[in-house]
CSV table of C-alpha atoms and ligand atoms in Angstrom, one decimal:
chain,number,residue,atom,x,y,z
C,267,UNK,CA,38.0,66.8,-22.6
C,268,UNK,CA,37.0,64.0,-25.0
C,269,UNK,CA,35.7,64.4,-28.1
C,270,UNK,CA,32.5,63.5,-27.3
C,271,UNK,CA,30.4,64.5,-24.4
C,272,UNK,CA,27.2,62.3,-23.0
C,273,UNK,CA,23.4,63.7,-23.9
C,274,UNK,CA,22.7,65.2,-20.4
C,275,UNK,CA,19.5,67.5,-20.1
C,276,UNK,CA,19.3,70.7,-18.4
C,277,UNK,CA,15.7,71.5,-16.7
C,278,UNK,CA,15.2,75.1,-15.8
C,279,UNK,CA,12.1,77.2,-15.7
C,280,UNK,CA,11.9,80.4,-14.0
C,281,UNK,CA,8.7,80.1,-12.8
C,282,UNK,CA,10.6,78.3,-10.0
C,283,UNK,CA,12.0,81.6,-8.9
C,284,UNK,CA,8.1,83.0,-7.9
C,285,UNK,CA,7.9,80.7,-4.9
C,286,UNK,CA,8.7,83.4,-2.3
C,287,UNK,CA,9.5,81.0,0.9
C,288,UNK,CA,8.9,83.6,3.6
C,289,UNK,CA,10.7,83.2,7.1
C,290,UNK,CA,12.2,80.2,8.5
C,291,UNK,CA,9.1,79.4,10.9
C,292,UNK,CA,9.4,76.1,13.0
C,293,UNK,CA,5.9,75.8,13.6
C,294,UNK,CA,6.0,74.3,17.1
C,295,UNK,CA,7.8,77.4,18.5
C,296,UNK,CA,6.9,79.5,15.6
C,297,UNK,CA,5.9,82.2,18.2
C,298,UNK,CA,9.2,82.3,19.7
C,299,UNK,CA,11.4,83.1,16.1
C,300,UNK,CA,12.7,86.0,14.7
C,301,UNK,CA,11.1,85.9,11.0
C,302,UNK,CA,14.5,85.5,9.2
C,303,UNK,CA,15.3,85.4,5.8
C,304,UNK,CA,14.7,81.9,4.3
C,305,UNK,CA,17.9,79.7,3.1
C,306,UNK,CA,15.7,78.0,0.3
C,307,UNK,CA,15.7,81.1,-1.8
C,308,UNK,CA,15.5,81.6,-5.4
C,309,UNK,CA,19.3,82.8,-5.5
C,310,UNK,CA,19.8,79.3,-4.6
C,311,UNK,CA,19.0,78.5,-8.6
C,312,UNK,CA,20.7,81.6,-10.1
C,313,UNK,CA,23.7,81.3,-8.4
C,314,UNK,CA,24.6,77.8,-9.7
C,315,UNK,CA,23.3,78.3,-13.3
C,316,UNK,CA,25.4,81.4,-13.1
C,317,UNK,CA,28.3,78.9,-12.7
C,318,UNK,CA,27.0,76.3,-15.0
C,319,UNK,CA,27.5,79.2,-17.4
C,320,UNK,CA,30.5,80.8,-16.3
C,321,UNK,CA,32.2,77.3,-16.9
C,322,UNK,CA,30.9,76.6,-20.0
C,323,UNK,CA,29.3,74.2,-19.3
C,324,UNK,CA,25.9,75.0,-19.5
C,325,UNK,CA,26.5,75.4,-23.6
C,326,UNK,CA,27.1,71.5,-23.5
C,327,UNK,CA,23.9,70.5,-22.1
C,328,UNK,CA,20.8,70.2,-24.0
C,329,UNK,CA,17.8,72.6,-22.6
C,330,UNK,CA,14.4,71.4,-22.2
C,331,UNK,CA,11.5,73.3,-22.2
C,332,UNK,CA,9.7,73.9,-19.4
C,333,UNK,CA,6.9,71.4,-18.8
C,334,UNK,CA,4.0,71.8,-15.6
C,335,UNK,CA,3.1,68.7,-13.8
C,336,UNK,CA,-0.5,68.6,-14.2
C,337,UNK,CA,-3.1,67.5,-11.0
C,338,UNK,CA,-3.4,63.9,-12.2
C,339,UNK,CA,0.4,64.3,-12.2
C,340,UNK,CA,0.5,65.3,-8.8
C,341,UNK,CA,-2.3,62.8,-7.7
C,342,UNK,CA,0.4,59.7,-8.0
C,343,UNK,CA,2.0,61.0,-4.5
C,344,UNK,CA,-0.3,63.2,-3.2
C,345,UNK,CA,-3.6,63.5,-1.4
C,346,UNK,CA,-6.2,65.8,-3.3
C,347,UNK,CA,-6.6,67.6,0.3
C,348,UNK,CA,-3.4,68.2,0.3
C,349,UNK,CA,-2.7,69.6,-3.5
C,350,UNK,CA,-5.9,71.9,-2.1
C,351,UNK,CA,-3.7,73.2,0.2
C,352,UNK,CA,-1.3,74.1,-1.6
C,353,UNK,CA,-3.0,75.5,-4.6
C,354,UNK,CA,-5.1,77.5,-2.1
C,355,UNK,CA,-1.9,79.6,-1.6
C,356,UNK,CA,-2.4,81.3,-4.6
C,357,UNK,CA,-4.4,83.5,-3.0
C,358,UNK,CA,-2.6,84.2,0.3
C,359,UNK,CA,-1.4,88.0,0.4
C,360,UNK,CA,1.8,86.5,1.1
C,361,UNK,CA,4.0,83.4,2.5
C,362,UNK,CA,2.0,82.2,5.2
C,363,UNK,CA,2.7,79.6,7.1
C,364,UNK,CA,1.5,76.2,6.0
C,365,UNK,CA,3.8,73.4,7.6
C,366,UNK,CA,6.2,72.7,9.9
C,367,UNK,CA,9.6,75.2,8.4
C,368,UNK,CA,7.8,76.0,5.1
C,369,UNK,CA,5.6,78.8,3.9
C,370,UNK,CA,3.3,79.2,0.7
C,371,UNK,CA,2.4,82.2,-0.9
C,372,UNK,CA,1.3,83.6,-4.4
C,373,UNK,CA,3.7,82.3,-6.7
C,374,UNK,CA,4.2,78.4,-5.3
C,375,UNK,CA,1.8,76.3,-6.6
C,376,UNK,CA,2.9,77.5,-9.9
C,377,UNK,CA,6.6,77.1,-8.8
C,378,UNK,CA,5.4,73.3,-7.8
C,379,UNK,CA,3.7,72.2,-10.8
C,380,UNK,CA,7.0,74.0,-12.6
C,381,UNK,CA,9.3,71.7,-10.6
C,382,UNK,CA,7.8,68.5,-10.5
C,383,UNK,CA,7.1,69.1,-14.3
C,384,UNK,CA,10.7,69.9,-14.8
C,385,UNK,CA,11.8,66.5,-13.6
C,386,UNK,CA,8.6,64.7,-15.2
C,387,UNK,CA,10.3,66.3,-18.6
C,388,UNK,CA,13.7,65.4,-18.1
C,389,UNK,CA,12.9,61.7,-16.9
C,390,UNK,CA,10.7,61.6,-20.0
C,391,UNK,CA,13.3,62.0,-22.7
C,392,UNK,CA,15.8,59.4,-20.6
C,393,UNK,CA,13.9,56.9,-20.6
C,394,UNK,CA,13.1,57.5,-24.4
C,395,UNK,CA,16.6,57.3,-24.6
C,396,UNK,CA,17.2,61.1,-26.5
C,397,UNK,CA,19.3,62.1,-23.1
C,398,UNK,CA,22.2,60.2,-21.4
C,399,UNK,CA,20.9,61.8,-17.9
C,400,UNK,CA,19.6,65.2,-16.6
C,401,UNK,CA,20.3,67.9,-14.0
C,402,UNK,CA,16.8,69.7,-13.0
C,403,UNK,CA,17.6,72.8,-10.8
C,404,UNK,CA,14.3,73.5,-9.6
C,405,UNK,CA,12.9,74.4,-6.3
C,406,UNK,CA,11.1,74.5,-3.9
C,407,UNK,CA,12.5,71.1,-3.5
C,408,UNK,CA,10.7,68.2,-2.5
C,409,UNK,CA,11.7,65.3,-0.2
C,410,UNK,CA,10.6,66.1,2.5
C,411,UNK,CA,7.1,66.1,1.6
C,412,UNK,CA,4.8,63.6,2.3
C,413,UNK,CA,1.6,62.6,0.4
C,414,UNK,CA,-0.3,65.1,2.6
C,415,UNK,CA,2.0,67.2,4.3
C,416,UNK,CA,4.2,70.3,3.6
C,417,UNK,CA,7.5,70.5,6.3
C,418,UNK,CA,10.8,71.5,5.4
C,419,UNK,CA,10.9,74.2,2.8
C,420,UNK,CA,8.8,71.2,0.7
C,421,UNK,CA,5.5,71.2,-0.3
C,422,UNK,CA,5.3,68.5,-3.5
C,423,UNK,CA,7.5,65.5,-3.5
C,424,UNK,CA,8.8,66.2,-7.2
C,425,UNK,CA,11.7,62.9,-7.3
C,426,UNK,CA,8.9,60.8,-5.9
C,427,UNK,CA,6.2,62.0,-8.4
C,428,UNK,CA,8.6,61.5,-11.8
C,429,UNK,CA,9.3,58.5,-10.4
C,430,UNK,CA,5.7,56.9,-10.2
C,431,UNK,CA,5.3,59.0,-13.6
C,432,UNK,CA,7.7,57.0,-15.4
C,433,UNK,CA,6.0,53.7,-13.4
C,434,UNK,CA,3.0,54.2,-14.7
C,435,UNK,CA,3.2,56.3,-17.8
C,436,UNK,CA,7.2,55.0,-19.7
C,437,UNK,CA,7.3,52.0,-18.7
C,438,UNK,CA,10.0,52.3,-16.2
C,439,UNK,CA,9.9,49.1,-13.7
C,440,UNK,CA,11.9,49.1,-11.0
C,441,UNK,CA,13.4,52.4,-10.1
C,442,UNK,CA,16.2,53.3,-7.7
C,443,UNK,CA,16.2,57.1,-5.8
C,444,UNK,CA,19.3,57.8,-3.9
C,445,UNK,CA,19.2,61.1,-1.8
C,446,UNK,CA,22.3,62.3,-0.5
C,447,UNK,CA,20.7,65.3,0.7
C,448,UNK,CA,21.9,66.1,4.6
C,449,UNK,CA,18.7,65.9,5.7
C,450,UNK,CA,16.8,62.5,5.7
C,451,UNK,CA,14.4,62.5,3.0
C,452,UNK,CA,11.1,61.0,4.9
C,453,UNK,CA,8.8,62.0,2.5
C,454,UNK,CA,10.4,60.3,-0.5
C,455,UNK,CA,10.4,56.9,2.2
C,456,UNK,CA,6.9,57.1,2.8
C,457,UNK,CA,5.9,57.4,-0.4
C,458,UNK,CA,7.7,53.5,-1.0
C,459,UNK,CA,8.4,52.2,2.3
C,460,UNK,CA,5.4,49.3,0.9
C,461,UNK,CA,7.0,49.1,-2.7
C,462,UNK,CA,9.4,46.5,-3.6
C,463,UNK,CA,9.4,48.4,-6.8
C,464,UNK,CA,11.3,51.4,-5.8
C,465,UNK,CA,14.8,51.1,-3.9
C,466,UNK,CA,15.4,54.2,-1.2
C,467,UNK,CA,18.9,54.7,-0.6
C,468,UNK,CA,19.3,57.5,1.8
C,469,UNK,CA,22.9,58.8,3.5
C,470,UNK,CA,21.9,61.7,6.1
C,471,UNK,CA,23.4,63.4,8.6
C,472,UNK,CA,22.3,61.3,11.9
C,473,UNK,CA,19.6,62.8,14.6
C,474,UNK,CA,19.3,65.9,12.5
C,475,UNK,CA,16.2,66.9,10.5
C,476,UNK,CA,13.3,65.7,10.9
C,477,UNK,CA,13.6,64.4,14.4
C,478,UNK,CA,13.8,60.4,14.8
C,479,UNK,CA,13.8,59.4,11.4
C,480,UNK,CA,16.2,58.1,8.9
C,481,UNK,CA,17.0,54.9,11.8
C,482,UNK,CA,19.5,51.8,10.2
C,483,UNK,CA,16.3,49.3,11.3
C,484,UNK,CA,14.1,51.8,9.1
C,485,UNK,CA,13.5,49.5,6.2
C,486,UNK,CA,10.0,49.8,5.3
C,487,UNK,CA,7.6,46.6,4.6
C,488,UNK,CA,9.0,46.0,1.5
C,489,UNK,CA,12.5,45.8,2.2
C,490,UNK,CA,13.9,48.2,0.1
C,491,UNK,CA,14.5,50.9,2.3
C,492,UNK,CA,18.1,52.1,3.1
C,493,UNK,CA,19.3,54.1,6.0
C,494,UNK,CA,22.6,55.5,6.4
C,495,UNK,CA,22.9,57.7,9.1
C,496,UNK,CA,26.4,59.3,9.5
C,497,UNK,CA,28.0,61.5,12.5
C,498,UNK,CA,28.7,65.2,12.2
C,499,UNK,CA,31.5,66.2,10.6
C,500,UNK,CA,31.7,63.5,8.4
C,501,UNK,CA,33.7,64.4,4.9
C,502,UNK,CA,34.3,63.1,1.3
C,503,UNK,CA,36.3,60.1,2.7
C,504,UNK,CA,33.5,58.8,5.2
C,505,UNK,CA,30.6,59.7,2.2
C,506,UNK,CA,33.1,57.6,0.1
C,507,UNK,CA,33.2,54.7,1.6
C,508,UNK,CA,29.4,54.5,2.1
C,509,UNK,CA,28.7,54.6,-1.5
C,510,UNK,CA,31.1,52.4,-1.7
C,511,UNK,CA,30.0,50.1,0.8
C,512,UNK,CA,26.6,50.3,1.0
C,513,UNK,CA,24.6,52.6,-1.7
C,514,UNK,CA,26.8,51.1,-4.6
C,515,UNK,CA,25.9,47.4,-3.7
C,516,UNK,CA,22.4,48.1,-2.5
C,517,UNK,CA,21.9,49.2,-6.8
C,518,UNK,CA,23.9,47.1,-8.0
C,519,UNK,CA,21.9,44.4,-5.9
C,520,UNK,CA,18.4,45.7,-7.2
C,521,UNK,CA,19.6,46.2,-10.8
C,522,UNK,CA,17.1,49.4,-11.0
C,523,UNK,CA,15.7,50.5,-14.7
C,524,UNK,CA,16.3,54.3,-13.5
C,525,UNK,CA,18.3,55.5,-11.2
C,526,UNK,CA,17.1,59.3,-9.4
C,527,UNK,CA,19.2,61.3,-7.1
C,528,UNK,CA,17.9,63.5,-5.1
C,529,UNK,CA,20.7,65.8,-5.2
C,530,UNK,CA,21.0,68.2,-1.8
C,531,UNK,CA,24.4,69.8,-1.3
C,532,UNK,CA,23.8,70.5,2.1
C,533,UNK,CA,26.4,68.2,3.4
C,534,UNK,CA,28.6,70.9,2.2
C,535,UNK,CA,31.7,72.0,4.4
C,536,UNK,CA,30.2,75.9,4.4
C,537,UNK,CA,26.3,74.4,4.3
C,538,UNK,CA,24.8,77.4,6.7
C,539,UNK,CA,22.5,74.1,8.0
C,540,UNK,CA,24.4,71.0,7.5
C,541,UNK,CA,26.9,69.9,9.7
C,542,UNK,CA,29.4,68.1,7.3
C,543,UNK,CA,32.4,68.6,5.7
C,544,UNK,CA,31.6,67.3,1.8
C,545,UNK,CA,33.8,69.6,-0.6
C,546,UNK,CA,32.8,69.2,-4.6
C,547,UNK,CA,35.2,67.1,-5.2
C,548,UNK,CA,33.7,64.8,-2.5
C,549,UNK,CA,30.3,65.5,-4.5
C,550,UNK,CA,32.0,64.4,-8.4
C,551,UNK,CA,33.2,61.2,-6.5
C,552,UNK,CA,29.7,60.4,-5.3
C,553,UNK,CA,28.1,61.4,-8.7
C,554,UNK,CA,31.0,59.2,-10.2
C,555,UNK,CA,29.5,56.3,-8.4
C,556,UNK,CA,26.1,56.5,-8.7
C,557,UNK,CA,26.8,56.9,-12.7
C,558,UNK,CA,28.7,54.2,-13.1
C,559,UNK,CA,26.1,51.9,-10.7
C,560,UNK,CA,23.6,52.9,-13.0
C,561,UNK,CA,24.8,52.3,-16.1
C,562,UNK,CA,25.2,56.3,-16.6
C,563,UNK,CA,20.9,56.5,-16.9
C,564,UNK,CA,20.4,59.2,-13.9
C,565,UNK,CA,18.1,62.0,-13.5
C,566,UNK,CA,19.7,64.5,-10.5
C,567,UNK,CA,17.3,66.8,-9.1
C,568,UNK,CA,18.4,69.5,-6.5
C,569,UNK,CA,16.8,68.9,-3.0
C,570,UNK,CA,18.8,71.5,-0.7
C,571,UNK,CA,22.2,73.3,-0.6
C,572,UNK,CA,21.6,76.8,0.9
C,573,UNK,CA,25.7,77.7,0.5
C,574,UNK,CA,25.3,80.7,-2.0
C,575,UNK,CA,29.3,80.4,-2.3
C,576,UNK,CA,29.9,76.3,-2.1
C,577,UNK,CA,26.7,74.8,-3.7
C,578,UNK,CA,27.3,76.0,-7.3
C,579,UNK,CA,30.9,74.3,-7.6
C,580,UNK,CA,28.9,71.3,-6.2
C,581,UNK,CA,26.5,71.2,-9.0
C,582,UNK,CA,29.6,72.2,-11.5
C,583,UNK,CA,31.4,69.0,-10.5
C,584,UNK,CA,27.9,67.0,-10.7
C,585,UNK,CA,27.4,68.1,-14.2
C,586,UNK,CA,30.5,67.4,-15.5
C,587,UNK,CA,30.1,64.2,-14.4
C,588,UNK,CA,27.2,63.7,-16.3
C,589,UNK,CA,28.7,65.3,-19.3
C,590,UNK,CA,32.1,62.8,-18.9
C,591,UNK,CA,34.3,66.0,-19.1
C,592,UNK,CA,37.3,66.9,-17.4
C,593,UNK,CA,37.0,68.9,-14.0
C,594,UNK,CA,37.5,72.5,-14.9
C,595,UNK,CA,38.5,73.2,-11.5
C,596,UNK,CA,41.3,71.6,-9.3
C,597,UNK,CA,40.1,71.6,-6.0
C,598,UNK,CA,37.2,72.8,-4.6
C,599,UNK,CA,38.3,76.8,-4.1
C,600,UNK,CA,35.1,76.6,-0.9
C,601,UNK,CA,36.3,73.5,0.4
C,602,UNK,CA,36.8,73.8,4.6
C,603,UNK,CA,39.4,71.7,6.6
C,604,UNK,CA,37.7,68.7,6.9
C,605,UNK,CA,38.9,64.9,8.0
C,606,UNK,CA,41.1,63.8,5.6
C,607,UNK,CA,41.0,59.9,6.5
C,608,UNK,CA,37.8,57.9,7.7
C,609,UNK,CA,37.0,58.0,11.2
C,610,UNK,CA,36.1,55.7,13.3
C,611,UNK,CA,32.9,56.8,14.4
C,612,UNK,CA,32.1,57.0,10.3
C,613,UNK,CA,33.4,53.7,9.9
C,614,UNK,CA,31.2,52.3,13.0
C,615,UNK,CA,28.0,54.1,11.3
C,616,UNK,CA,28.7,52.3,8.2
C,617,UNK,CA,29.2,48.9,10.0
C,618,UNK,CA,25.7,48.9,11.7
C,619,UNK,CA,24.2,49.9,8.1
C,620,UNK,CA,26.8,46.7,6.6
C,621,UNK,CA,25.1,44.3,9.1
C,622,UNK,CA,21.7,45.2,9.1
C,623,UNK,CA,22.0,44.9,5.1
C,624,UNK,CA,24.0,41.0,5.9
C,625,UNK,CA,20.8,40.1,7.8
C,626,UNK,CA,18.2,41.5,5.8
C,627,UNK,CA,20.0,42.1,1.4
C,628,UNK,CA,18.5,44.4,-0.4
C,629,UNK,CA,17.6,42.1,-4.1
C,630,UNK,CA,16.2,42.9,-7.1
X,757,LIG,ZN1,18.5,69.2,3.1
C-alpha cells in the first residue's frame, strides 16, 4: 500500500435495509409464479459491507452521514404521480405489487428517499472537492426506473436524480454515467436520451432485461447515448476490451465534469440472474478504467449484484480502486471458469458498437 490513500466516501444508511422487496412477480404472468424469495434483498448490502470491513477497508474510507432526498429532490426525474405512488406504499400491509418485477411496501419510500439521498450526499462533497470519489451501497437500486414507472426491483432512479442534482444545484455541467450493470439501464437512458449534457455509456448483457432495449442504433436525440450490447457468457477479457474500445473513448471524447457509475455486479460468473462470466478482478480492471478516464472524480453507486458469495469481493476490488490500494486478495476466490481470451462473437459485438460510434462520435 502507499502511503497515502485517495479521499473516497462511504454512503450507508440502514434505513435502506426496511425496503422489504416481496416476491419476484413478473407482472404479465404474475398469476402463473411461485411467490419466491426476492434476489434484491437487504443481505445484498450487509454482505458486502461485511467484507468492506473484514478487509479493512472500510476503516480507510470516510463515512457520510446519512442524508434523505427530499420531494423537490426527487421531482428532477420523476413525475409527482409517480412519487405518489410510491409514497402511497407506506401504507400497504405489505409488498404489494406495483410494477413489472418490483414490489413496495411499508418501509420503501423511506428506503428511496435514504438511497437517492445517499448518493445526493456523496456527489455533494465530490464536487466540493472534500472526497476523491465515493461508493454508496444503497438499495433498492434505481436504473431501471423511469420518470413514472417502477420495473425491475426499481422504483426511484437514484444515479439519474444526483446527477440532475449536481446540474442544477453544484454546478456540475456536463456529466458522464456509465452503467455496467447486466441489465440495460433504460430508465437512466430515458431520463437523457434528449440531453447533450449527460453522456450514457451502457455495456449490458444483449436481449436480456428489459425486452428490446439497450439496441447499438439506440442513441437518443442528443447523441449521447451509448449501447453496448454483449453475448452471454462474455468475461473480463471481452468487458475489457469494450471499455477499452468504446466506454473509455466515448469519456474521453465528451470530457465529462463527473463521472457516475452505476455499479451492478450482476455480470458476475455466479450472478443467480446474469448470464456472464466477470470475476472481481475483471470488475478492479473496469473500475481501473473508468478512474483513470475520469481523472479519478467518480461517484459508484450499486445498481444490482444478487451473488450473496461473489458480489462483495466485487465491491472489495471496486473500493480499493478508489482508495489506490493494493489488492488484498489474489484472485477472485468466486471466480467460475470463464473465457480466458476474447471471442469472436465479443469482438463482433464491439465492432458494430465501433462503427456505429465512426458514423455518428460521441463529442463533448
Ligand atoms: Zn441488473
Amino acid at each position: 500500500m502507499g502511503n497515502s490513500v485517495n479521499r473516497v466516501g462511504f454512503a450507508w444508511d440502514d434505513t435502506c435495509l426496511g425496503h422489504v422487496s416481496g416476491p419476484m412477480l413478473r407482472s404479465d404472468t404474475a398469476s402463473s409464479w411461485l411467490p419466491t424469495p426476492n434476489f434484491e434483498s437487504p443481505e445484498r448490502l450487509l454482505a458486502c459491507r461485511q467484507v468492506l470491513q473484514a478487509s479493512g477497508r472500510l476503516d480507510l474510507m470516510v463515512p457520510l452521514p446519512p442524508r434523505r432526498a427530499s420531494l423537490d429532490d426527487l421531482r428532477l426525474v420523476h413525475t409527482a404521480e409517480h412519487l405518489e405512488m410510491v409514497r402511497s406504499s407506506e401504507g400497504f400491509d405489505g409488498p404489494a405489487l406495483v410494477g413489472d418485477a418490483i414490489c413496495a411496501g411499508p418501509g420503501t419510500w423511506d428506503a428511496c428517499r435514504a438511497a437517492a439521498g445517499a448518493v445526493i450526499g456523496a456527489v455533494s462533497e465530490v464536487v466540493a472537492g472534500r472526497l476523491d470519489s465515493a461508493f454508496a451501497l444503497v438499495r433498492p437500486p434505481g436504473h431501471h426506473a423511469t420518470p413514472d414507472t417502477a420495473m425491475g426491483s426499481c422504483l426511484v432512479n437514484n444515479v439519474a436524480v444526483a446527477a440532475r442534482y449536481a446540474q442544477q444545484h453544484l454546478g456540475a455541467g456536463r456529466v458522464a454515467i456509465v452503467d455496467w450493470d447486466v441489465h440495460h439501464g433504460n430508465g437512466t437512458e430515458d431520463v437523457f436520451a434528449d440531453d447533450a449534457s449527460v453522456l450514457f455509456l451502457s455495456t449490458h448483457q444483449e436481449n436480456f432485461y428489459p425486452p428490446d432495449r439497450g439496441h447499438v442504433a439506440d442513441r437518443g436525440s442528443a447523441g449521447t447515448t451509448v449501447n453496448v450490447p454483449l453475448p452471454a457468457g462474455s468475461g473480463d477479457e471481452g468487458y475489457f476490451s469494450a471499455f477499452d474500445r468504446v466506454i473509455v473513448p466515448a469519456l474521453r471524447a465528451f470530457a465529462p465534469d463527473l463521472v457516475f457509475v452505476s455499479a451492478g455486479q450482476d455480470a458476475a460468473g455466479t450472478d443467480p440472474l446474469g448470464r456472464m462470466c466477470v470475476s472481481a478482478d475483471g470488475f478492479r480492471g473496469l473500475a481501473r478504467r473508468v478512474l483513470d478516464a475520469a481523472g479519478g472524480r467518480v461517484v459508484a453507486v450499486l445498481e444490482g449484484g444478487y451473488s450473496l458469495g461473489q458480489m462483495p469481493w466485487c465491491v472489495l476490488a471496486i473500493v480499493e480502486e478508489l482508495l489506490g490500494v493494493d489488492p488484498s486478495f489474489e484472485r477472485d476466490p468466486m471466480a467460475i471458469d470463464g473465457p480466458t481470451t476474447l471471442r469472436p462473437e465479443e469482438t463482433a459485438a464491439i465492432d458494430r458498437v465501433v462503427a456505429e460510434l465512426a458514423a455518428r462520435p460521441v463529442r463533448s
